[in-house]
Short mmCIF file of C-alpha atoms in Angstrom, two decimals:
data_model
loop_
_atom_site.label_atom_id
_atom_site.label_comp_id
_atom_site.label_asym_id
_atom_site.label_seq_id
_atom_site.Cartn_x
_atom_site.Cartn_y
_atom_site.Cartn_z
CA ALA A 1 12.10 -16.73 11.81
CA GLN A 2 14.52 -13.93 11.07
CA SER A 3 17.25 -13.33 13.62
CA VAL A 4 20.65 -11.75 14.12
CA ALA A 5 23.41 -12.55 16.57
CA GLN A 6 26.12 -10.36 17.97
CA PRO A 7 28.81 -12.68 19.34
CA GLU A 8 30.67 -10.05 21.37
CA ASP A 9 29.22 -8.31 24.41
CA GLN A 10 32.12 -5.87 24.52
CA VAL A 11 34.68 -4.53 22.06
CA ASN A 12 37.58 -2.34 23.16
CA VAL A 13 39.77 -0.41 20.74
CA ALA A 14 42.26 2.41 20.96
CA GLU A 15 41.42 5.74 19.41
CA GLY A 16 42.66 5.93 15.84
CA ASN A 17 42.61 2.16 15.34
CA PRO A 18 40.13 0.42 13.04
CA LEU A 19 37.09 -1.09 14.70
CA THR A 20 34.83 -4.01 13.83
CA VAL A 21 31.58 -4.96 15.52
CA LYS A 22 30.37 -8.36 14.42
CA CYS A 23 26.91 -9.49 13.39
CA THR A 24 25.66 -12.70 11.80
CA TYR A 25 22.19 -13.28 10.49
CA SER A 26 19.75 -16.10 9.92
CA VAL A 27 16.92 -15.33 7.51
CA SER A 28 14.65 -16.94 5.01
CA GLY A 29 14.74 -15.03 1.76
CA ASN A 30 16.64 -11.81 1.18
CA PRO A 31 17.73 -10.05 4.34
CA TYR A 32 17.03 -6.45 5.19
CA LEU A 33 19.80 -5.65 7.66
CA PHE A 34 20.39 -2.58 9.79
CA TRP A 35 22.84 -1.12 12.28
CA TYR A 36 21.78 1.21 15.06
CA VAL A 37 23.71 2.96 17.82
CA GLN A 38 22.44 3.82 21.30
CA TYR A 39 24.06 6.45 23.49
CA PRO A 40 23.35 6.49 27.24
CA ASN A 41 19.74 7.35 28.10
CA ARG A 42 18.89 7.86 24.44
CA GLY A 43 16.89 6.06 21.79
CA LEU A 44 18.41 4.21 18.88
CA GLN A 45 19.98 6.14 16.04
CA PHE A 46 20.01 4.65 12.57
CA LEU A 47 23.50 4.17 11.11
CA LEU A 48 23.07 2.23 7.88
CA LYS A 49 21.12 -0.48 6.10
CA TYR A 50 21.55 -3.20 3.50
CA ILE A 51 18.59 -4.00 1.28
CA THR A 52 20.18 -4.93 -2.00
CA GLY A 53 23.03 -3.80 -4.23
CA ASP A 54 26.65 -3.24 -3.24
CA ASN A 55 27.91 -5.44 -0.45
CA LEU A 56 29.75 -2.52 1.13
CA VAL A 57 27.29 -0.07 2.63
CA LYS A 58 28.35 3.36 3.83
CA GLY A 59 26.49 5.06 6.64
CA SER A 60 26.56 7.89 9.13
CA TYR A 61 29.59 9.11 11.12
CA GLY A 62 32.10 7.30 8.89
CA PHE A 63 30.73 3.84 9.58
CA GLU A 64 30.36 1.16 6.95
CA ALA A 65 29.24 -2.44 6.90
CA GLU A 66 30.03 -5.36 4.66
CA PHE A 67 27.31 -7.80 3.68
CA ASN A 68 28.76 -11.27 3.19
CA LYS A 69 26.25 -13.80 1.94
CA SER A 70 28.52 -16.84 2.14
CA GLN A 71 29.38 -16.13 5.78
CA THR A 72 25.90 -14.74 6.60
CA SER A 73 27.57 -11.76 8.21
CA PHE A 74 27.02 -8.02 8.30
CA HIS A 75 29.93 -6.62 10.31
CA LEU A 76 30.10 -2.93 11.17
CA LYS A 77 33.43 -1.22 10.55
CA LYS A 78 35.18 2.09 10.85
CA PRO A 79 38.74 2.78 9.67
CA SER A 80 39.68 5.06 12.57
CA ALA A 81 37.81 4.97 15.88
CA LEU A 82 36.97 8.05 17.92
CA VAL A 83 36.39 8.23 21.67
CA SER A 84 32.95 9.62 20.86
CA ASP A 85 32.08 6.35 19.07
CA SER A 86 31.84 4.67 22.48
CA ALA A 87 28.25 3.45 22.73
CA LEU A 88 26.02 0.40 22.44
CA TYR A 89 25.64 -0.97 18.90
CA PHE A 90 22.75 -3.10 17.68
CA CYS A 91 22.47 -5.14 14.56
CA ALA A 92 18.91 -5.78 13.36
CA VAL A 93 16.98 -7.61 10.69
CA ARG A 94 13.60 -6.57 9.43
CA ASP A 95 10.86 -8.96 10.30
CA ILE A 96 7.39 -7.58 10.88
CA GLY A 97 8.93 -5.54 13.64
CA MET A 98 12.68 -5.18 13.81
CA ARG A 99 14.55 -8.10 15.40
CA PHE A 100 17.58 -6.86 17.27
CA GLY A 101 20.74 -8.54 18.39
CA ALA A 102 21.74 -8.43 22.04
CA GLY A 103 23.97 -5.41 21.49
CA THR A 104 27.73 -4.87 21.63
CA ARG A 105 29.23 -2.25 23.88
CA LEU A 106 32.04 -0.46 22.09
CA THR A 107 34.62 1.37 24.19
CA VAL A 108 37.19 3.52 22.46
CA LYS A 109 40.08 4.50 24.72
CA PRO A 110 42.19 7.61 24.18
CA GLY B 1 7.40 16.80 13.52
CA GLU B 2 10.90 15.84 12.48
CA GLU B 3 11.51 13.56 15.42
CA VAL B 4 9.55 10.89 17.20
CA ALA B 5 8.27 12.35 20.46
CA GLN B 6 7.49 10.28 23.53
CA THR B 7 5.86 11.32 26.78
CA PRO B 8 6.39 11.12 29.63
CA LYS B 9 10.14 10.64 29.99
CA HIS B 10 9.72 8.86 33.29
CA LEU B 11 6.72 7.12 34.84
CA VAL B 12 6.54 5.52 38.27
CA ARG B 13 3.65 3.25 39.19
CA GLY B 14 2.80 1.00 42.08
CA GLU B 15 2.21 -2.62 41.25
CA GLY B 16 -1.33 -3.05 39.99
CA GLN B 17 -1.71 0.54 38.79
CA LYS B 18 -2.33 1.55 35.19
CA ALA B 19 0.36 3.11 33.02
CA LYS B 20 -0.18 4.98 29.77
CA LEU B 21 2.58 6.02 27.41
CA TYR B 22 2.32 8.30 24.39
CA CYS B 23 4.11 8.56 21.06
CA ALA B 24 3.89 11.09 18.25
CA PRO B 25 5.49 9.65 15.08
CA ILE B 26 7.34 11.67 12.49
CA LYS B 27 4.90 13.51 10.25
CA GLY B 28 4.27 11.53 7.08
CA HIS B 29 5.32 8.19 8.54
CA SER B 30 2.66 5.53 8.15
CA TYR B 31 4.12 2.90 10.47
CA VAL B 32 4.50 3.01 14.23
CA PHE B 33 6.28 0.39 16.32
CA TRP B 34 6.55 -0.17 20.08
CA TYR B 35 9.50 -1.90 21.70
CA GLN B 36 10.38 -2.78 25.27
CA GLN B 37 14.03 -2.60 26.37
CA VAL B 38 14.75 -4.42 29.59
CA LEU B 39 17.81 -4.30 31.82
CA LYS B 40 19.99 -6.57 29.70
CA ASN B 41 19.57 -4.22 26.72
CA GLU B 42 17.36 -6.67 24.89
CA PHE B 43 14.80 -5.04 22.60
CA LYS B 44 11.50 -6.84 22.47
CA PHE B 45 9.09 -5.98 19.68
CA LEU B 46 5.57 -5.44 21.02
CA ILE B 47 3.25 -4.15 18.31
CA SER B 48 3.17 -2.25 15.04
CA PHE B 49 0.58 -0.09 13.31
CA GLN B 50 0.02 0.92 9.75
CA ASN B 51 -1.79 4.20 10.20
CA GLU B 52 -4.53 3.40 12.72
CA ASN B 53 -4.63 -0.31 11.98
CA VAL B 54 -2.78 -2.94 13.94
CA PHE B 55 -0.17 -4.45 11.60
CA ASP B 56 1.35 -7.02 13.90
CA GLU B 57 0.78 -7.64 17.59
CA THR B 58 2.58 -10.93 18.03
CA GLY B 59 4.81 -9.48 20.76
CA MET B 60 2.06 -8.06 22.94
CA PRO B 61 1.09 -9.66 26.25
CA LYS B 62 -2.54 -9.10 25.41
CA GLU B 63 -4.02 -9.74 28.81
CA ARG B 64 -2.63 -6.48 30.20
CA PHE B 65 -1.18 -4.50 27.29
CA SER B 66 -3.14 -2.56 24.72
CA ALA B 67 -2.22 0.06 22.14
CA LYS B 68 -3.94 2.48 19.79
CA CYS B 69 -3.06 4.85 16.99
CA LEU B 70 -6.07 7.04 16.31
CA PRO B 71 -6.21 9.77 13.64
CA ASN B 72 -5.04 13.20 14.80
CA SER B 73 -3.95 11.87 18.19
CA PRO B 74 -0.67 10.56 19.60
CA CYS B 75 -0.36 6.80 19.62
CA SER B 76 -0.63 5.21 23.05
CA LEU B 77 0.51 2.10 24.85
CA GLU B 78 -1.42 1.20 27.97
CA ILE B 79 -0.58 -1.33 30.63
CA GLN B 80 -3.40 -2.33 32.95
CA ALA B 81 -2.43 -3.66 36.37
CA THR B 82 1.32 -3.20 36.03
CA LYS B 83 3.69 -5.83 37.35
CA LEU B 84 7.27 -5.49 38.58
CA GLU B 85 8.58 -7.15 35.42
CA ASP B 86 7.01 -4.40 33.29
CA SER B 87 9.77 -2.06 34.51
CA ALA B 88 11.66 -1.18 31.35
CA VAL B 89 12.25 1.56 28.83
CA TYR B 90 9.54 1.63 26.18
CA PHE B 91 10.56 2.93 22.79
CA CYS B 92 8.34 4.05 19.99
CA ALA B 93 9.61 4.15 16.40
CA SER B 94 8.15 5.23 13.10
CA SER B 95 8.96 4.60 9.46
CA GLN B 96 7.71 5.67 6.06
CA SER B 97 7.10 2.09 5.00
CA GLY B 98 7.28 -1.28 6.69
CA GLY B 99 10.66 -2.14 5.23
CA ASN B 100 12.46 1.15 5.71
CA GLU B 101 14.67 2.12 8.60
CA GLN B 102 12.82 3.02 11.77
CA PHE B 103 13.39 6.24 13.64
CA PHE B 104 13.25 5.94 17.39
CA GLY B 105 11.98 8.24 20.07
CA PRO B 106 13.91 8.92 23.28
CA GLY B 107 11.88 6.38 25.25
CA THR B 108 9.74 6.33 28.38
CA ARG B 109 11.30 4.75 31.46
CA LEU B 110 8.61 2.91 33.41
CA THR B 111 9.41 1.92 36.98
CA VAL B 112 6.94 -0.33 38.77
CA LEU B 113 7.40 -0.40 42.53
#
């Protein structure tokens, strides 16, 4: 079965610093990987996806993610964090439905 | 529409009562998905549709949960005889194809008392 894991429940960074939210995957075949963000009392917003092609994927709001096949990872990154990036981030892999990780709460402090 | 719409925003039911949730997918999207998000943020896939046909229902507790997507009507998720553990936020999502990114609605918060 396809699955993803997010090893960190919480990530704290200072505004202006780079941020990384980690995700590893376990799939049979080629992975279709996604990142979503959830703000309080809202649904999930799509950030970016990896289907095939370049390992570095650029997405919304300045986020990017690097697909690493040898490490089976798909970490989300941003060069300079904003306070407004504080939210819950979910990594996901396409199965029949989407299989989500447990989520990582990102807090960016001024 | 341009966004996935879900109604109602909040629903409160006594244990044993029926609950019915509605979802209007983005116009032109063929796939609809239902998810349940419980208190620990975990998203559980329930069921998916390709147009009005069930695509996958492996996540559905079939004894009490049912869902439909009929032509020219919002999709619906119905829970017969709700239980306390059904309290959650239920999200609907739609996509153009099965492999594309899914666009999520704002959710319906179900509270079973």
